[in-house]
Structure formats: C-alpha cells, structure tokens
Coordinates of C-alpha atoms in Angstrom, one line a residue:
M1 CA -44.1 17.1 3.2
T2 CA -43.4 14.9 0.4
E3 CA -44.0 11.4 1.0
V4 CA -41.3 9.0 0.9
T5 CA -41.7 5.7 -0.9
K6 CA -39.7 3.6 -2.3
P7 CA -37.5 4.5 -5.4
T8 CA -39.9 4.1 -8.4
D9 CA -37.9 5.7 -11.0
P10 CA -36.4 2.7 -12.6
D11 CA -33.0 4.0 -12.9
G12 CA -32.7 4.9 -9.1
L13 CA -34.7 1.7 -8.4
I14 CA -31.5 0.2 -9.8
L15 CA -28.8 2.1 -8.7
E16 CA -30.1 1.5 -4.8
A17 CA -30.1 -2.3 -5.3
W18 CA -26.9 -2.5 -6.8
A19 CA -25.5 0.0 -3.9
Q20 CA -27.1 -2.1 -1.3
G21 CA -26.3 -5.8 -3.3
Y22 CA -22.7 -4.3 -3.0
M23 CA -22.3 -3.4 0.4
V24 CA -23.9 -6.5 1.5
G25 CA -21.6 -9.0 -0.9
S26 CA -18.2 -7.1 0.6
I27 CA -19.5 -7.4 3.8
I28 CA -20.6 -11.6 4.0
I29 CA -16.9 -11.7 2.2
M30 CA -15.3 -10.1 5.1
I31 CA -17.0 -12.0 7.5
F32 CA -16.2 -15.1 6.8
I33 CA -12.5 -14.3 6.1
T34 CA -12.6 -12.7 9.6
L35 CA -13.9 -15.5 11.2
C36 CA -10.9 -17.5 9.6
N37 CA -8.5 -15.4 11.2
V38 CA -10.1 -13.6 14.8
R39 CA -8.4 -15.5 17.7
R40 CA -10.4 -16.2 21.0
G41 CA -9.7 -14.0 23.7
V42 CA -9.2 -10.7 21.6
L43 CA -11.6 -8.0 22.6
L44 CA -10.5 -6.2 19.4
H45 CA -11.2 -8.8 16.6
K46 CA -14.6 -9.9 18.6
L47 CA -15.3 -6.0 17.6
I48 CA -14.3 -5.7 14.4
L49 CA -16.7 -8.9 13.7
L50 CA -19.6 -7.3 15.7
E51 CA -19.1 -4.1 13.3
L52 CA -19.4 -6.3 10.0
V53 CA -22.5 -8.0 11.6
F54 CA -24.1 -4.9 12.1
G55 CA -23.5 -3.2 8.7
T56 CA -24.9 -5.9 6.6
F57 CA -28.2 -5.4 8.4
H58 CA -29.3 -2.2 6.1
G59 CA -28.7 -3.5 2.8
T60 CA -32.0 -5.3 2.7
F61 CA -34.6 -3.0 2.6
I62 CA -34.7 -2.2 -0.5
F63 CA -36.7 -5.5 -0.8
N64 CA -39.9 -4.2 1.2
H65 CA -43.0 -2.1 0.7
A66 CA -44.9 0.1 2.2
P67 CA -45.8 0.1 5.2
V68 CA -42.5 -2.3 5.9
Y69 CA -40.4 -0.6 4.2
G70 CA -40.3 2.8 6.3
W71 CA -40.6 0.4 9.5
Y72 CA -37.2 -1.8 8.1
L73 CA -35.3 0.8 7.0
S74 CA -35.2 3.3 10.4
I75 CA -34.6 -0.4 12.2
T76 CA -31.9 -1.8 10.3
A77 CA -30.3 2.3 10.3
V78 CA -29.9 1.7 14.2
F79 CA -27.7 -1.1 13.9
L80 CA -25.6 0.9 11.0
N81 CA -24.7 3.9 13.0
I82 CA -24.0 1.7 16.1
S83 CA -21.3 -0.2 13.5
W84 CA -20.3 3.2 12.3
S85 CA -19.8 4.3 15.9
L86 CA -17.9 1.0 16.5
H87 CA -15.7 1.6 13.4
N88 CA -14.4 4.5 15.1
V89 CA -13.7 2.8 18.6
V90 CA -12.0 0.0 16.4
A91 CA -9.7 2.6 14.7
W92 CA -9.2 3.8 18.4
M93 CA -7.9 0.7 19.9
K94 CA -5.9 0.6 16.8
T95 CA -4.2 3.4 16.5
R96 CA -3.5 3.7 20.4
P97 CA -0.3 2.1 20.6
F98 CA 0.8 5.6 18.5
M99 CA -0.7 8.4 20.5
G100 CA 0.0 9.9 23.5
R101 CA -2.4 9.6 26.6
K102 CA -3.8 12.7 26.5
T103 CA -4.3 12.3 22.9
S104 CA -5.9 8.7 23.2
I105 CA -8.3 10.1 26.1
F106 CA -9.2 13.1 23.7
Y107 CA -10.0 10.7 21.2
I108 CA -12.0 8.4 22.5
V109 CA -13.5 10.8 24.8
T110 CA -15.2 12.8 21.9
V111 CA -16.4 9.5 19.9
C112 CA -18.6 9.2 23.4
L113 CA -19.9 12.6 23.1
V114 CA -21.6 12.8 19.4
Q115 CA -23.6 9.7 20.5
P116 CA -26.3 12.1 21.2
Y117 CA -26.4 12.8 17.7
W118 CA -26.7 9.8 16.7
I119 CA -29.8 8.9 19.3
L120 CA -31.0 12.5 17.2
E121 CA -30.5 10.5 13.5
I122 CA -32.0 7.9 14.7
Y123 CA -35.4 9.5 15.9
A124 CA -35.1 11.7 12.3
N125 CA -34.4 8.4 9.9
F126 CA -37.3 6.6 11.6
T127 CA -39.8 9.8 11.8
Y128 CA -38.8 10.8 7.9
F129 CA -38.9 7.4 6.1
N130 CA -42.7 7.0 7.7
N131 CA -43.8 10.1 6.7
I132 CA -44.1 12.2 10.6
N133 CA -41.6 15.0 9.6
D134 CA -38.2 15.6 7.5
I135 CA -36.2 16.8 10.3
F136 CA -34.0 13.9 8.6
L137 CA -32.9 16.6 5.8
K138 CA -31.7 18.9 8.7
T139 CA -29.1 16.1 10.2
R140 CA -28.1 14.1 7.4
V141 CA -25.7 16.9 6.0
F142 CA -24.3 16.4 9.4
E143 CA -23.1 12.9 9.5
A144 CA -19.9 13.0 7.8
L145 CA -19.0 15.9 10.4
F146 CA -20.2 13.7 13.7
R147 CA -18.7 10.3 12.0
D148 CA -15.5 10.5 10.1
P149 CA -13.2 13.0 11.9
W150 CA -11.5 10.2 13.9
W151 CA -11.4 8.6 10.3
I152 CA -9.0 11.1 8.8
Y153 CA -7.0 11.2 11.5
T154 CA -6.3 7.8 12.5
T155 CA -5.5 7.5 8.6
C156 CA -2.9 10.4 8.9
C157 CA -1.4 9.0 11.8
L158 CA -0.6 5.5 11.1
V159 CA 0.8 7.1 7.3
Y160 CA 3.0 9.8 9.0
N161 CA 4.3 6.6 11.7
I162 CA 5.3 4.2 9.2
R163 CA 7.3 7.0 7.0
T164 CA 8.9 8.8 10.4
R165 CA 9.0 5.2 13.2
Y166 CA 9.7 2.6 10.2
N167 CA 10.6 4.6 7.2
F168 CA 9.0 2.5 4.6
G169 CA 8.1 3.4 1.2
V170 CA 5.6 2.8 -0.6
F171 CA 6.4 0.3 -3.0
E172 CA 8.9 -0.9 -0.3
I173 CA 5.4 -1.6 1.9
L174 CA 3.8 -3.1 -1.2
Y175 CA 6.6 -5.3 -2.1
L176 CA 7.2 -6.8 1.9
S177 CA 3.4 -6.7 3.0
P178 CA 0.6 -6.5 0.1
R179 CA -2.0 -7.1 3.0
L180 CA -0.7 -3.7 4.4
A181 CA -0.6 -1.9 0.9
V182 CA -4.2 -3.2 0.2
M183 CA -5.1 -1.5 3.7
L184 CA -3.7 1.7 2.6
V185 CA -5.5 2.0 -0.9
A186 CA -8.8 0.9 0.9
M187 CA -8.3 4.0 3.8
V188 CA -7.3 6.0 0.9
L189 CA -10.9 4.8 -1.1
S190 CA -13.0 5.4 1.7
I191 CA -11.5 9.0 2.1
I192 CA -12.0 9.6 -1.7
F193 CA -16.2 8.5 -1.6
L194 CA -16.5 10.5 2.1
I195 CA -15.8 13.6 0.6
I196 CA -17.8 12.9 -2.8
D197 CA -20.7 11.7 -0.2
I198 CA -20.5 15.1 1.2
C199 CA -20.9 16.5 -2.2
A200 CA -23.7 14.7 -3.3
V201 CA -25.7 15.4 0.1
T202 CA -25.0 19.0 -0.4
D203 CA -27.2 18.8 -3.6
A204 CA -23.5 19.0 -5.6
F205 CA -25.0 16.1 -8.1
K206 CA -28.5 17.3 -8.1
S207 CA -28.5 17.2 -11.3
V208 CA -26.5 13.9 -12.1
L209 CA -27.9 11.7 -9.6
P210 CA -31.8 10.3 -8.8
V211 CA -33.5 12.0 -6.3
G212 CA -33.2 10.7 -2.7
I213 CA -30.6 7.7 -4.2
N214 CA -27.2 8.3 -2.5
P215 CA -24.7 5.3 -3.2
F216 CA -21.2 6.9 -2.3
W217 CA -21.3 6.3 1.4
K218 CA -21.9 2.7 0.9
L219 CA -18.8 2.6 -1.0
S220 CA -17.1 4.6 1.4
F221 CA -18.3 2.2 4.4
V222 CA -17.2 -0.6 3.0
F223 CA -13.5 0.3 2.3
K224 CA -13.7 1.7 6.0
L225 CA -14.9 -2.2 7.4
L226 CA -12.0 -3.4 5.0
T227 CA -9.2 -1.9 6.6
D228 CA -10.7 -3.3 9.8
S229 CA -10.8 -6.9 8.8
V230 CA -7.5 -7.3 6.5
I231 CA -5.4 -6.9 9.7
L232 CA -7.0 -7.6 12.7
D233 CA -4.6 -6.7 14.7
D234 CA -3.5 -2.8 15.8
F235 CA -1.3 -1.4 13.2
K236 CA 1.8 -1.2 15.6
T237 CA 1.9 -5.5 16.1
A238 CA 1.3 -5.2 12.0
L239 CA 3.8 -2.8 11.6
D240 CA 6.3 -3.9 14.4
K241 CA 5.6 -7.7 12.8
L242 CA 6.8 -6.1 9.3
S243 CA 10.1 -4.7 10.6
R244 CA 11.0 -7.4 12.2
Y245 CA 10.8 -10.0 9.1
N246 CA 12.6 -6.3 7.0
I247 CA 15.5 -7.0 10.0
T248 CA 16.1 -10.4 9.5
Q249 CA 15.2 -10.9 5.6
A250 CA 18.3 -8.1 5.8
E251 CA 20.7 -10.2 7.9
R252 CA 20.1 -13.6 6.0
R253 CA 21.2 -11.9 2.7
G254 CA 24.3 -10.1 4.6
K255 CA 25.3 -13.5 6.0
D256 CA 25.2 -14.4 2.5
D257 CA 27.0 -11.9 0.9
N258 CA 29.8 -12.3 3.6
W259 CA 30.0 -16.0 3.0
H260 CA 30.3 -15.6 -0.8
S261 CA 33.0 -13.0 -0.3
S262 CA 34.6 -15.0 1.8
R263 CA 34.5 -18.1 -0.6
N264 CA 35.9 -15.5 -3.4
M265 CA 38.5 -14.5 -1.6
H266 CA 39.4 -18.2 -0.6
N267 CA 39.3 -19.3 -4.1
T268 CA 41.1 -16.5 -5.3
T269 CA 44.3 -17.2 -2.5
D270 CA 44.3 -20.8 -3.8
R271 CA 44.6 -19.9 -8.1
A272 CA 47.1 -17.3 -6.2
I273 CA 49.1 -20.1 -4.7
E274 CA 48.4 -22.7 -7.5
R275 CA 49.9 -20.3 -10.4
P276 CA 51.7 -17.7 -8.5
A277 CA 53.6 -15.2 -10.3
G278 CA 57.0 -15.0 -11.7
G279 CA 57.9 -19.2 -11.5
P280 CA 56.5 -21.9 -9.3
A281 CA 56.1 -21.7 -5.9
K282 CA 58.3 -22.9 -3.1
N283 CA 58.0 -26.5 -2.2
V284 CA 55.8 -27.4 -4.9
T285 CA 58.1 -30.1 -7.2
T286 CA 57.6 -29.7 -10.5
V287 CA 58.5 -32.1 -13.0
T288 CA 59.2 -31.7 -16.5
S289 CA 59.5 -34.4 -19.1
T290 CA 62.9 -35.2 -21.2
K291 CA 62.9 -37.3 -23.9
A292 CA 65.9 -39.6 -24.6
R293 CA 66.6 -42.6 -26.8
N294 CA 67.8 -46.8 -26.3
N295 CA 68.3 -49.3 -28.3
S296 CA 64.8 -50.6 -27.9
S297 CA 63.0 -47.5 -28.1
E298 CA 61.0 -48.4 -25.5
S299 CA 58.9 -45.8 -23.4
A300 CA 58.0 -45.8 -19.9
R301 CA 56.0 -44.2 -17.4
W302 CA 57.0 -42.2 -14.4
I303 CA 54.6 -41.1 -11.6
A304 CA 55.9 -37.5 -10.0
V305 CA 53.9 -36.8 -6.5
T306 CA 54.2 -32.9 -5.7
S307 CA 53.4 -31.3 -2.8
E308 CA 49.9 -30.8 -3.3
T309 CA 49.2 -34.0 -3.9
K310 CA 48.6 -33.7 -7.4
V311 CA 49.6 -37.2 -9.7
E312 CA 51.0 -36.7 -13.3
T313 CA 52.3 -38.9 -15.6
F314 CA 55.2 -38.3 -17.8
Q315 CA 56.7 -40.8 -20.6
M316 CA 60.1 -41.0 -21.3
E317 CA 62.3 -42.6 -23.9
E318 CA 65.8 -44.4 -22.7
M319 CA 69.0 -44.7 -24.7
G320 CA 72.1 -45.9 -24.1
G321 CA 71.3 -49.1 -22.9
S322 CA 70.1 -50.8 -18.8
S323 CA 73.1 -49.0 -17.0
S324 CA 72.2 -45.8 -18.6
H325 CA 68.5 -46.1 -17.7
A326 CA 69.3 -47.0 -14.0
G327 CA 71.5 -43.8 -13.8
S328 CA 68.8 -41.7 -15.0
V329 CA 66.4 -43.8 -12.9
R330 CA 68.2 -43.3 -9.5
E331 CA 69.0 -39.2 -11.1
R332 CA 65.2 -38.9 -11.5
Q333 CA 64.8 -40.5 -7.7
S334 CA 66.6 -38.1 -5.8
D335 CA 65.3 -35.2 -7.5
V336 CA 61.9 -36.4 -7.1

C-alpha cells in the first residue's frame, strides 16, 4: 500500500485548496441566508440548517499536516456523510406531498437501509488516510450508488409535477419565480457534476487530474445544498404559492381588461349619441346662426341651451329697427 499524505504536487495542492475553499465559502453564505429565512418550529428548516453546518467541516483538512492530517480528515468525513444522508431525508420531506404512500415509504426505508454502507465508508476512510489498509479504494466507487439515486428521483419527480400538475413552462417559471428557476438550474448542475464525479472515480480522467484529487463531488454537493437553502419549504407548498400568485395576477389582468373594454364601449356610445349618422339626434336642440342688419349695424350675443347642457354663443346682426328686433327675439325664444 502506498503511503497516503497531504498533496505535495503544486497543481494538486492548488486544486484541492481551491475546491475546499469554494465549498466552505459557498456553504457559509447559504447558512446565513438560511438563518434569515428559517421559521421556528419547522423541522424541515432545522434539518436544512444542520445539513449545511455539517457540510462545512470537511472543507478545512487541507491546512493540517501529518499525523493530524489523516485523523482530522477522517473525523470531518463523518459529518460529511451525515450531511449527505440528511440531504436525502430533506429531499424526501420536500417531495413527499407529490408521492403516494407506498412510494414515500419505499423512499425513506431505502435511505435507512443504506446506512450500514456509510458506516463501512467511515471506517474505510479512517484506515486509508491513516495508512492502515486500502479498503477505501474499493468502497469509494460505490458512493454515488448509495448516495444519489434518491436525489435523481427527486429532481425528476419535481420536473414532472411542474409540467403536469401546474402546467408551467421553463420560461414562465423564470418570469414568475426566479428563485424556483435557480433551484431547478442548481438541480441540473448537481447531476452534471455527479456524472463527472463518477467518471473521475472510475479513472476516466486519470490522465487529466492530479493523482488522488477529485473536486467534482464538492461542486455537486454545493449545488445540492443550494437547492435546499434557496427554497426552505417543501416543493408543493412553494408551487401552490406560485400558482395562487399566477391566478391572482391573471384575474387582476382580466378585471383591468374588462374595465377598459367597458370604458371604451361607453365612450363609443357617447360619441354615437353626440354625432349620429344622418343628422342630429332627437331631443337635441340645435341653433343655427342667422345674420341680419339693422340701421345701427350693431351686433348682439344670444345664448342657446341644448339638452346636453352645453352652452354655445352666436352672433346676430339685427335689421329692421326695434320692432323687427323684438319680433326676431320672440321668434328665437319660441324656437329655443
């Protein structure tokens, strides 16, 4: 068995240090965001917070040297494995409203049944990094099989229910709820890096990566945690809120459209009454201006009141003296 030590190759050391710093920094930010949104008395929120805290410890072993290096790495790996199992429990709690009773029981029971493997993995990790035996090399390739099938099912179940139960499109979700869109993108990225991690473990990238260095599981893990922290409630509660908001907005837009249509119809009717085709409307008094001349060539103003209470003025030049003027006045008053 080759002695296992802290990475000494500069490329491997830089890559491992970057991956650990990325993981710890991202998780710390998510912890504070979760603390701002967590609600008292909600078990799901507490489990998510605990999952985040346990995930940070394994990102700090790069600072230690032998013999502390092996012990510290092995102890922090215990909390990492607990965080992985908590992630599956959280995924079950979030997806359970979409699952039938038998599917839900099968989901959580299988999560419990794989825990003996993680006990073996903890032992193998300790013996490998403390140079006792190399069982870890044989158990490591099965990590994804005992860790991620439930997460892949959760992602597929969520996408399926979004399309069938809520009938949301991808771009519609991006417009209505950017937070939900971020969660879906994080799910997809976590699965992509999971596949790359499997390829790295099976030596598909042996000629590219430094020996013993694999940052891809850390990237996948961060995106998994992001899906839990960006939306703390279960998926059904979040989607129901989004659906109610969408319905409310649609009803509001419908009311606005009806109001504008009613207003436009009312204005059209008023214009039709004011200017009917073929001549003036009934019960509307119209006044035509007449011109006449009197001896003094004086002009006078007259006021005509229509049935629409519009007031108009017109000018009339009188002719024929005062008697003619009086007769014209009587005639116009009788017309009005």
